[in-house]
Amino acid sequence: MKISAKINRIVDNPEYATKAYASVTLDGMFAVHGIRIMDGENGLFVNMPSTSFQDNDGNTKYRDTFHAITKPAREAISKAVLNSYNYAIEQSQVTEIEIEQTEGEEEDIEEDLSENFEPVMA
């Protein structure tokens, strides 16, 4: 089975346990949306899409709307989603470059601009 994973949105808030939302495509025939990448006590894990409901005692319960039946299938989906997440995080990293300005450099730039400035008449 071919599993393709795509990160739909990265959550950029360190206070939230949800780090991203993903979708997977199974053999190019079925799509599953609403998969969440969560940060738990033991690190990142994949949380399948679910719906909530009230049990007889009024407690809120959750039931997966999609889940893998076998352990190898569950591991393959998790691996595909987490690999896609890690790749998306690597691609979103920003490189910062700091340019140090020496004394007098700002004046030189202003002089160069004023020398080369020609007003445009409309």
mmCIF file of N, CA, C and O in Angstrom, residues 23-106:
data_model
loop_
_atom_site.group_PDB
_atom_site.id
_atom_site.type_symbol
_atom_site.label_atom_id
_atom_site.label_comp_id
_atom_site.label_asym_id
_atom_site.label_seq_id
_atom_site.Cartn_x
_atom_site.Cartn_y
_atom_site.Cartn_z
ATOM 1 N N SER A 23 -3.157 15.413 5.980
ATOM 2 C CA SER A 23 -4.032 14.517 5.230
ATOM 3 C C SER A 23 -3.171 13.396 4.684
ATOM 4 O O SER A 23 -1.978 13.594 4.434
ATOM 5 N N VAL A 24 -3.762 12.227 4.501
ATOM 6 C CA VAL A 24 -3.057 11.125 3.853
ATOM 7 C C VAL A 24 -3.911 10.595 2.713
ATOM 8 O O VAL A 24 -5.142 10.692 2.738
ATOM 9 N N THR A 25 -3.231 10.071 1.716
ATOM 10 C CA THR A 25 -3.890 9.413 0.597
ATOM 11 C C THR A 25 -3.410 7.978 0.587
ATOM 12 O O THR A 25 -2.203 7.708 0.696
ATOM 13 N N LEU A 26 -4.338 7.041 0.488
ATOM 14 C CA LEU A 26 -4.022 5.616 0.512
ATOM 15 C C LEU A 26 -4.173 5.034 -0.884
ATOM 16 O O LEU A 26 -5.278 5.041 -1.447
ATOM 17 N N ASP A 27 -3.068 4.570 -1.435
ATOM 18 C CA ASP A 27 -3.040 3.992 -2.785
ATOM 19 C C ASP A 27 -3.651 4.895 -3.843
ATOM 20 O O ASP A 27 -4.168 4.422 -4.850
ATOM 21 N N GLY A 28 -3.639 6.196 -3.608
ATOM 22 C CA GLY A 28 -4.191 7.125 -4.580
ATOM 23 C C GLY A 28 -5.695 7.004 -4.749
ATOM 24 O O GLY A 28 -6.267 7.551 -5.690
ATOM 25 N N MET A 29 -6.349 6.265 -3.830
ATOM 26 C CA MET A 29 -7.784 6.016 -3.979
ATOM 27 C C MET A 29 -8.627 6.555 -2.829
ATOM 28 O O MET A 29 -9.797 6.853 -3.024
ATOM 29 N N PHE A 30 -8.061 6.645 -1.644
ATOM 30 C CA PHE A 30 -8.813 7.124 -0.486
ATOM 31 C C PHE A 30 -8.031 8.257 0.168
ATOM 32 O O PHE A 30 -6.808 8.178 0.280
ATOM 33 N N ALA A 31 -8.738 9.271 0.635
ATOM 34 C CA ALA A 31 -8.115 10.390 1.328
ATOM 35 C C ALA A 31 -8.678 10.481 2.740
ATOM 36 O O ALA A 31 -9.877 10.288 2.944
ATOM 37 N N VAL A 32 -7.803 10.777 3.672
ATOM 38 C CA VAL A 32 -8.207 10.972 5.063
ATOM 39 C C VAL A 32 -7.713 12.358 5.480
ATOM 40 O O VAL A 32 -6.519 12.654 5.385
ATOM 41 N N HIS A 33 -8.636 13.209 5.918
ATOM 42 C CA HIS A 33 -8.311 14.570 6.333
ATOM 43 C C HIS A 33 -8.519 14.704 7.839
ATOM 44 O O HIS A 33 -9.205 13.904 8.458
ATOM 45 N N GLY A 34 -7.933 15.741 8.413
ATOM 46 C CA GLY A 34 -8.149 16.022 9.836
ATOM 47 C C GLY A 34 -7.236 15.259 10.766
ATOM 48 O O GLY A 34 -7.501 15.161 11.960
ATOM 49 N N ILE A 35 -6.134 14.738 10.254
ATOM 50 C CA ILE A 35 -5.144 14.067 11.103
ATOM 51 C C ILE A 35 -4.344 15.157 11.809
ATOM 52 O O ILE A 35 -3.948 16.144 11.201
ATOM 53 N N ARG A 36 -4.112 14.975 13.094
ATOM 54 C CA ARG A 36 -3.367 15.972 13.861
ATOM 55 C C ARG A 36 -2.036 15.400 14.330
ATOM 56 O O ARG A 36 -1.959 14.250 14.744
ATOM 57 N N ILE A 37 -1.007 16.237 14.273
ATOM 58 C CA ILE A 37 0.285 15.889 14.861
ATOM 59 C C ILE A 37 0.283 16.559 16.222
ATOM 60 O O ILE A 37 0.115 17.779 16.336
ATOM 61 N N MET A 38 0.431 15.754 17.255
ATOM 62 C CA MET A 38 0.342 16.237 18.630
ATOM 63 C C MET A 38 1.689 16.084 19.321
ATOM 64 O O MET A 38 2.456 15.179 19.014
ATOM 65 N N ASP A 39 1.939 16.965 20.291
ATOM 66 C CA ASP A 39 3.140 16.866 21.115
ATOM 67 C C ASP A 39 2.708 16.424 22.501
ATOM 68 O O ASP A 39 2.007 17.154 23.203
ATOM 69 N N GLY A 40 3.090 15.200 22.877
ATOM 70 C CA GLY A 40 2.718 14.648 24.177
ATOM 71 C C GLY A 40 3.923 14.483 25.071
ATOM 72 O O GLY A 40 5.033 14.928 24.748
ATOM 73 N N GLU A 41 3.723 13.839 26.193
ATOM 74 C CA GLU A 41 4.799 13.623 27.160
ATOM 75 C C GLU A 41 5.956 12.823 26.566
ATOM 76 O O GLU A 41 7.107 13.022 26.934
ATOM 77 N N ASN A 42 5.651 11.918 25.631
ATOM 78 C CA ASN A 42 6.685 11.071 25.023
ATOM 79 C C ASN A 42 7.094 11.548 23.635
ATOM 80 O O ASN A 42 7.658 10.790 22.857
ATOM 81 N N GLY A 43 6.768 12.781 23.295
ATOM 82 C CA GLY A 43 7.147 13.318 21.997
ATOM 83 C C GLY A 43 5.968 13.411 21.050
ATOM 84 O O GLY A 43 4.803 13.343 21.452
ATOM 85 N N LEU A 44 6.285 13.561 19.762
ATOM 86 C CA LEU A 44 5.248 13.723 18.749
ATOM 87 C C LEU A 44 4.522 12.415 18.466
ATOM 88 O O LEU A 44 5.136 11.351 18.481
ATOM 89 N N PHE A 45 3.218 12.525 18.203
ATOM 90 C CA PHE A 45 2.440 11.359 17.799
ATOM 91 C C PHE A 45 1.324 11.813 16.872
ATOM 92 O O PHE A 45 1.004 12.998 16.788
ATOM 93 N N VAL A 46 0.746 10.867 16.154
ATOM 94 C CA VAL A 46 -0.311 11.137 15.192
ATOM 95 C C VAL A 46 -1.652 10.800 15.829
ATOM 96 O O VAL A 46 -1.831 9.714 16.376
ATOM 97 N N ASN A 47 -2.584 11.741 15.740
ATOM 98 C CA ASN A 47 -3.922 11.573 16.287
ATOM 99 C C ASN A 47 -4.900 11.531 15.114
ATOM 100 O O ASN A 47 -4.984 12.480 14.340
ATOM 101 N N MET A 48 -5.609 10.438 14.980
ATOM 102 C CA MET A 48 -6.543 10.265 13.867
ATOM 103 C C MET A 48 -7.767 11.167 14.036
ATOM 104 O O MET A 48 -8.100 11.561 15.148
ATOM 105 N N PRO A 49 -8.434 11.494 12.939
ATOM 106 C CA PRO A 49 -9.640 12.324 13.038
ATOM 107 C C PRO A 49 -10.709 11.622 13.868
ATOM 108 O O PRO A 49 -10.845 10.393 13.807
ATOM 109 N N SER A 50 -11.431 12.406 14.653
ATOM 110 C CA SER A 50 -12.439 11.806 15.537
ATOM 111 C C SER A 50 -13.638 12.733 15.677
ATOM 112 O O SER A 50 -13.593 13.901 15.309
ATOM 113 N N THR A 51 -14.695 12.152 16.223
ATOM 114 C CA THR A 51 -15.888 12.922 16.553
ATOM 115 C C THR A 51 -16.141 12.776 18.047
ATOM 116 O O THR A 51 -15.746 11.785 18.663
ATOM 117 N N SER A 52 -16.791 13.755 18.621
ATOM 118 C CA SER A 52 -17.091 13.686 20.047
ATOM 119 C C SER A 52 -18.566 13.363 20.247
ATOM 120 O O SER A 52 -19.399 13.648 19.382
ATOM 121 N N PHE A 53 -18.868 12.756 21.398
ATOM 122 C CA PHE A 53 -20.246 12.442 21.739
ATOM 123 C C PHE A 53 -20.363 12.384 23.258
ATOM 124 O O PHE A 53 -19.356 12.316 23.965
ATOM 125 N N GLN A 54 -21.589 12.441 23.746
ATOM 126 C CA GLN A 54 -21.856 12.361 25.180
ATOM 127 C C GLN A 54 -22.277 10.936 25.523
ATOM 128 O O GLN A 54 -23.167 10.385 24.877
ATOM 129 N N ASP A 55 -21.635 10.345 26.528
ATOM 130 C CA ASP A 55 -22.073 9.011 26.960
ATOM 131 C C ASP A 55 -23.289 9.150 27.876
ATOM 132 O O ASP A 55 -23.794 10.254 28.103
ATOM 133 N N ASN A 56 -23.773 8.042 28.405
ATOM 134 C CA ASN A 56 -24.987 8.053 29.234
ATOM 135 C C ASN A 56 -24.834 8.874 30.510
ATOM 136 O O ASN A 56 -25.818 9.345 31.075
ATOM 137 N N ASP A 57 -23.593 9.039 30.983
ATOM 138 C CA ASP A 57 -23.341 9.819 32.201
ATOM 139 C C ASP A 57 -23.075 11.295 31.908
ATOM 140 O O ASP A 57 -22.776 12.063 32.818
ATOM 141 N N GLY A 58 -23.145 11.682 30.641
ATOM 142 C CA GLY A 58 -22.921 13.075 30.274
ATOM 143 C C GLY A 58 -21.466 13.427 30.033
ATOM 144 O O GLY A 58 -21.132 14.591 29.848
ATOM 145 N N ASN A 59 -20.587 12.420 30.063
ATOM 146 C CA ASN A 59 -19.164 12.674 29.819
ATOM 147 C C ASN A 59 -18.892 12.746 28.316
ATOM 148 O O ASN A 59 -19.485 12.002 27.541
ATOM 149 N N THR A 60 -17.984 13.633 27.942
ATOM 150 C CA THR A 60 -17.611 13.750 26.531
ATOM 151 C C THR A 60 -16.618 12.653 26.192
ATOM 152 O O THR A 60 -15.603 12.479 26.870
ATOM 153 N N LYS A 61 -16.922 11.905 25.157
ATOM 154 C CA LYS A 61 -16.048 10.825 24.671
ATOM 155 C C LYS A 61 -15.695 11.116 23.222
ATOM 156 O O LYS A 61 -16.387 11.870 22.539
ATOM 157 N N TYR A 62 -14.622 10.508 22.765
ATOM 158 C CA TYR A 62 -14.181 10.686 21.379
ATOM 159 C C TYR A 62 -14.068 9.330 20.708
ATOM 160 O O TYR A 62 -13.650 8.354 21.324
ATOM 161 N N ARG A 63 -14.445 9.285 19.440
ATOM 162 C CA ARG A 63 -14.345 8.050 18.666
ATOM 163 C C ARG A 63 -13.696 8.392 17.330
ATOM 164 O O ARG A 63 -14.103 9.342 16.649
ATOM 165 N N ASP A 64 -12.652 7.626 16.976
ATOM 166 C CA ASP A 64 -11.974 7.852 15.702
ATOM 167 C C ASP A 64 -12.936 7.597 14.545
ATOM 168 O O ASP A 64 -13.684 6.627 14.554
ATOM 169 N N THR A 65 -12.912 8.498 13.558
ATOM 170 C CA THR A 65 -13.716 8.280 12.357
ATOM 171 C C THR A 65 -12.915 7.497 11.323
ATOM 172 O O THR A 65 -13.477 6.982 10.363
ATOM 173 N N PHE A 66 -11.616 7.418 11.533
ATOM 174 C CA PHE A 66 -10.734 6.619 10.689
ATOM 175 C C PHE A 66 -9.618 6.109 11.585
ATOM 176 O O PHE A 66 -9.102 6.829 12.431
ATOM 177 N N HIS A 67 -9.268 4.848 11.409
ATOM 178 C CA HIS A 67 -8.116 4.314 12.142
ATOM 179 C C HIS A 67 -7.615 3.072 11.419
ATOM 180 O O HIS A 67 -8.360 2.400 10.694
ATOM 181 N N ALA A 68 -6.337 2.801 11.601
ATOM 182 C CA ALA A 68 -5.741 1.609 11.009
ATOM 183 C C ALA A 68 -6.147 0.396 11.836
ATOM 184 O O ALA A 68 -6.251 0.469 13.059
ATOM 185 N N ILE A 69 -6.348 -0.726 11.162
ATOM 186 C CA ILE A 69 -6.772 -1.946 11.852
ATOM 187 C C ILE A 69 -5.565 -2.708 12.410
ATOM 188 O O ILE A 69 -5.624 -3.249 13.502
ATOM 189 N N THR A 70 -4.457 -2.707 11.653
ATOM 190 C CA THR A 70 -3.285 -3.468 12.073
ATOM 191 C C THR A 70 -2.182 -2.543 12.567
ATOM 192 O O THR A 70 -2.109 -1.370 12.178
ATOM 193 N N LYS A 71 -1.316 -3.091 13.387
ATOM 194 C CA LYS A 71 -0.190 -2.320 13.911
ATOM 195 C C LYS A 71 0.745 -1.851 12.792
ATOM 196 O O LYS A 71 1.146 -0.679 12.789
ATOM 197 N N PRO A 72 1.110 -2.710 11.805
ATOM 198 C CA PRO A 72 1.969 -2.227 10.717
ATOM 199 C C PRO A 72 1.335 -1.083 9.918
ATOM 200 O O PRO A 72 2.020 -0.140 9.518
ATOM 201 N N ALA A 73 0.029 -1.124 9.705
ATOM 202 C CA ALA A 73 -0.655 -0.049 8.979
ATOM 203 C C ALA A 73 -0.625 1.241 9.794
ATOM 204 O O ALA A 73 -0.366 2.320 9.262
ATOM 205 N N ARG A 74 -0.878 1.135 11.080
ATOM 206 C CA ARG A 74 -0.851 2.305 11.970
ATOM 207 C C ARG A 74 0.548 2.920 11.986
ATOM 208 O O ARG A 74 0.716 4.139 11.893
ATOM 209 N N GLU A 75 1.575 2.076 12.081
ATOM 210 C CA GLU A 75 2.955 2.561 12.097
ATOM 211 C C GLU A 75 3.330 3.218 10.767
ATOM 212 O O GLU A 75 4.021 4.239 10.752
ATOM 213 N N ALA A 76 2.863 2.655 9.659
ATOM 214 C CA ALA A 76 3.170 3.218 8.338
ATOM 215 C C ALA A 76 2.526 4.597 8.174
ATOM 216 O O ALA A 76 3.165 5.532 7.671
ATOM 217 N N ILE A 77 1.285 4.741 8.607
ATOM 218 C CA ILE A 77 0.607 6.042 8.519
ATOM 219 C C ILE A 77 1.317 7.055 9.406
ATOM 220 O O ILE A 77 1.598 8.180 8.984
ATOM 221 N N SER A 78 1.626 6.656 10.628
ATOM 222 C CA SER A 78 2.319 7.569 11.550
ATOM 223 C C SER A 78 3.672 7.987 10.991
ATOM 224 O O SER A 78 4.034 9.172 11.033
ATOM 225 N N LYS A 79 4.410 7.039 10.463
ATOM 226 C CA LYS A 79 5.734 7.339 9.911
ATOM 227 C C LYS A 79 5.619 8.309 8.736
ATOM 228 O O LYS A 79 6.366 9.283 8.650
ATOM 229 N N ALA A 80 4.667 8.076 7.825
ATOM 230 C CA ALA A 80 4.486 8.953 6.671
ATOM 231 C C ALA A 80 4.113 10.371 7.110
ATOM 232 O O ALA A 80 4.665 11.355 6.604
ATOM 233 N N VAL A 81 3.205 10.494 8.059
ATOM 234 C CA VAL A 81 2.755 11.808 8.526
ATOM 235 C C VAL A 81 3.883 12.530 9.262
ATOM 236 O O VAL A 81 4.146 13.716 9.013
ATOM 237 N N LEU A 82 4.582 11.848 10.155
ATOM 238 C CA LEU A 82 5.660 12.485 10.914
ATOM 239 C C LEU A 82 6.832 12.865 10.013
ATOM 240 O O LEU A 82 7.448 13.915 10.204
ATOM 241 N N ASN A 83 7.143 12.022 9.023
ATOM 242 C CA ASN A 83 8.198 12.370 8.065
ATOM 243 C C ASN A 83 7.814 13.627 7.290
ATOM 244 O O ASN A 83 8.639 14.518 7.071
ATOM 245 N N SER A 84 6.568 13.705 6.869
ATOM 246 C CA SER A 84 6.085 14.869 6.146
ATOM 247 C C SER A 84 6.133 16.113 7.032
ATOM 248 O O SER A 84 6.509 17.201 6.582
ATOM 249 N N TYR A 85 5.772 15.965 8.290
ATOM 250 C CA TYR A 85 5.818 17.084 9.241
ATOM 251 C C TYR A 85 7.254 17.566 9.431
ATOM 252 O O TYR A 85 7.526 18.776 9.364
ATOM 253 N N ASN A 86 8.171 16.635 9.665
ATOM 254 C CA ASN A 86 9.571 17.014 9.867
ATOM 255 C C ASN A 86 10.132 17.727 8.640
ATOM 256 O O ASN A 86 10.869 18.706 8.755
ATOM 257 N N TYR A 87 9.774 17.253 7.456
ATOM 258 C CA TYR A 87 10.219 17.895 6.226
ATOM 259 C C TYR A 87 9.645 19.311 6.118
ATOM 260 O O TYR A 87 10.351 20.255 5.769
ATOM 261 N N ALA A 88 8.369 19.467 6.442
ATOM 262 C CA ALA A 88 7.726 20.789 6.378
ATOM 263 C C ALA A 88 8.374 21.757 7.365
ATOM 264 O O ALA A 88 8.573 22.936 7.045
ATOM 265 N N ILE A 89 8.719 21.264 8.545
ATOM 266 C CA ILE A 89 9.373 22.114 9.543
ATOM 267 C C ILE A 89 10.748 22.532 9.044
ATOM 268 O O ILE A 89 11.129 23.699 9.160
ATOM 269 N N GLU A 90 11.506 21.603 8.472
ATOM 270 C CA GLU A 90 12.829 21.940 7.926
ATOM 271 C C GLU A 90 12.714 23.002 6.836
ATOM 272 O O GLU A 90 13.522 23.916 6.774
ATOM 273 N N GLN A 91 11.711 22.879 5.975
ATOM 274 C CA GLN A 91 11.540 23.818 4.867
ATOM 275 C C GLN A 91 11.092 25.202 5.344
ATOM 276 O O GLN A 91 11.332 26.191 4.666
ATOM 277 N N SER A 92 10.465 25.261 6.509
ATOM 278 C CA SER A 92 9.947 26.543 6.986
ATOM 279 C C SER A 92 10.940 27.296 7.861
ATOM 280 O O SER A 92 10.641 28.400 8.300
ATOM 281 N N GLN A 93 12.098 26.716 8.114
ATOM 282 C CA GLN A 93 13.083 27.387 8.949
ATOM 283 C C GLN A 93 13.572 28.646 8.256
ATOM 284 O O GLN A 93 13.828 28.669 7.062
ATOM 285 N N VAL A 94 13.729 29.694 9.017
ATOM 286 C CA VAL A 94 14.156 30.976 8.476
ATOM 287 C C VAL A 94 15.635 31.160 8.785
ATOM 288 O O VAL A 94 16.080 30.914 9.893
ATOM 289 N N THR A 95 16.366 31.571 7.792
ATOM 290 C CA THR A 95 17.768 31.879 7.987
ATOM 291 C C THR A 95 17.886 33.365 8.246
ATOM 292 O O THR A 95 17.405 34.180 7.463
ATOM 293 N N GLU A 96 18.518 33.712 9.350
ATOM 294 C CA GLU A 96 18.698 35.113 9.680
ATOM 295 C C GLU A 96 20.139 35.500 9.385
ATOM 296 O O GLU A 96 21.071 34.805 9.756
ATOM 297 N N ILE A 97 20.295 36.609 8.703
ATOM 298 C CA ILE A 97 21.619 37.141 8.413
ATOM 299 C C ILE A 97 21.680 38.535 8.994
ATOM 300 O O ILE A 97 20.802 39.372 8.728
ATOM 301 N N GLU A 98 22.694 38.786 9.794
ATOM 302 C CA GLU A 98 22.836 40.102 10.395
ATOM 303 C C GLU A 98 23.968 40.828 9.695
ATOM 304 O O GLU A 98 25.065 40.305 9.546
ATOM 305 N N ILE A 99 23.674 42.028 9.258
ATOM 306 C CA ILE A 99 24.681 42.859 8.602
ATOM 307 C C ILE A 99 25.055 43.959 9.578
ATOM 308 O O ILE A 99 24.187 44.713 10.044
ATOM 309 N N GLU A 100 26.337 44.011 9.880
ATOM 310 C CA GLU A 100 26.807 45.045 10.790
ATOM 311 C C GLU A 100 27.130 46.289 9.994
ATOM 312 O O GLU A 100 27.796 46.232 8.966
ATOM 313 N N GLN A 101 26.644 47.419 10.480
ATOM 314 C CA GLN A 101 26.860 48.681 9.798
ATOM 315 C C GLN A 101 27.993 49.404 10.512
ATOM 316 O O GLN A 101 27.983 49.536 11.731
ATOM 317 N N THR A 102 28.974 49.855 9.753
ATOM 318 C CA THR A 102 30.087 50.592 10.344
ATOM 319 C C THR A 102 29.749 52.070 10.368
ATOM 320 O O THR A 102 28.880 52.542 9.635
ATOM 321 N N GLU A 103 30.455 52.805 11.208
ATOM 322 C CA GLU A 103 30.192 54.249 11.308
ATOM 323 C C GLU A 103 30.483 54.923 9.976
ATOM 324 O O GLU A 103 31.454 54.596 9.300
ATOM 325 N N GLY A 104 29.659 55.844 9.604
ATOM 326 C CA GLY A 104 29.852 56.587 8.375
ATOM 327 C C GLY A 104 29.269 55.896 7.155
ATOM 328 O O GLY A 104 29.123 56.503 6.109
ATOM 329 N N GLU A 105 28.947 54.601 7.256
ATOM 330 C CA GLU A 105 28.414 53.864 6.113
ATOM 331 C C GLU A 105 27.046 54.401 5.710
ATOM 332 O O GLU A 105 26.742 54.516 4.537
ATOM 333 N N GLU A 106 26.215 54.745 6.703
ATOM 334 C CA GLU A 106 24.886 55.266 6.405
ATOM 335 C C GLU A 106 24.977 56.584 5.648
ATOM 336 O O GLU A 106 24.242 56.832 4.707
#
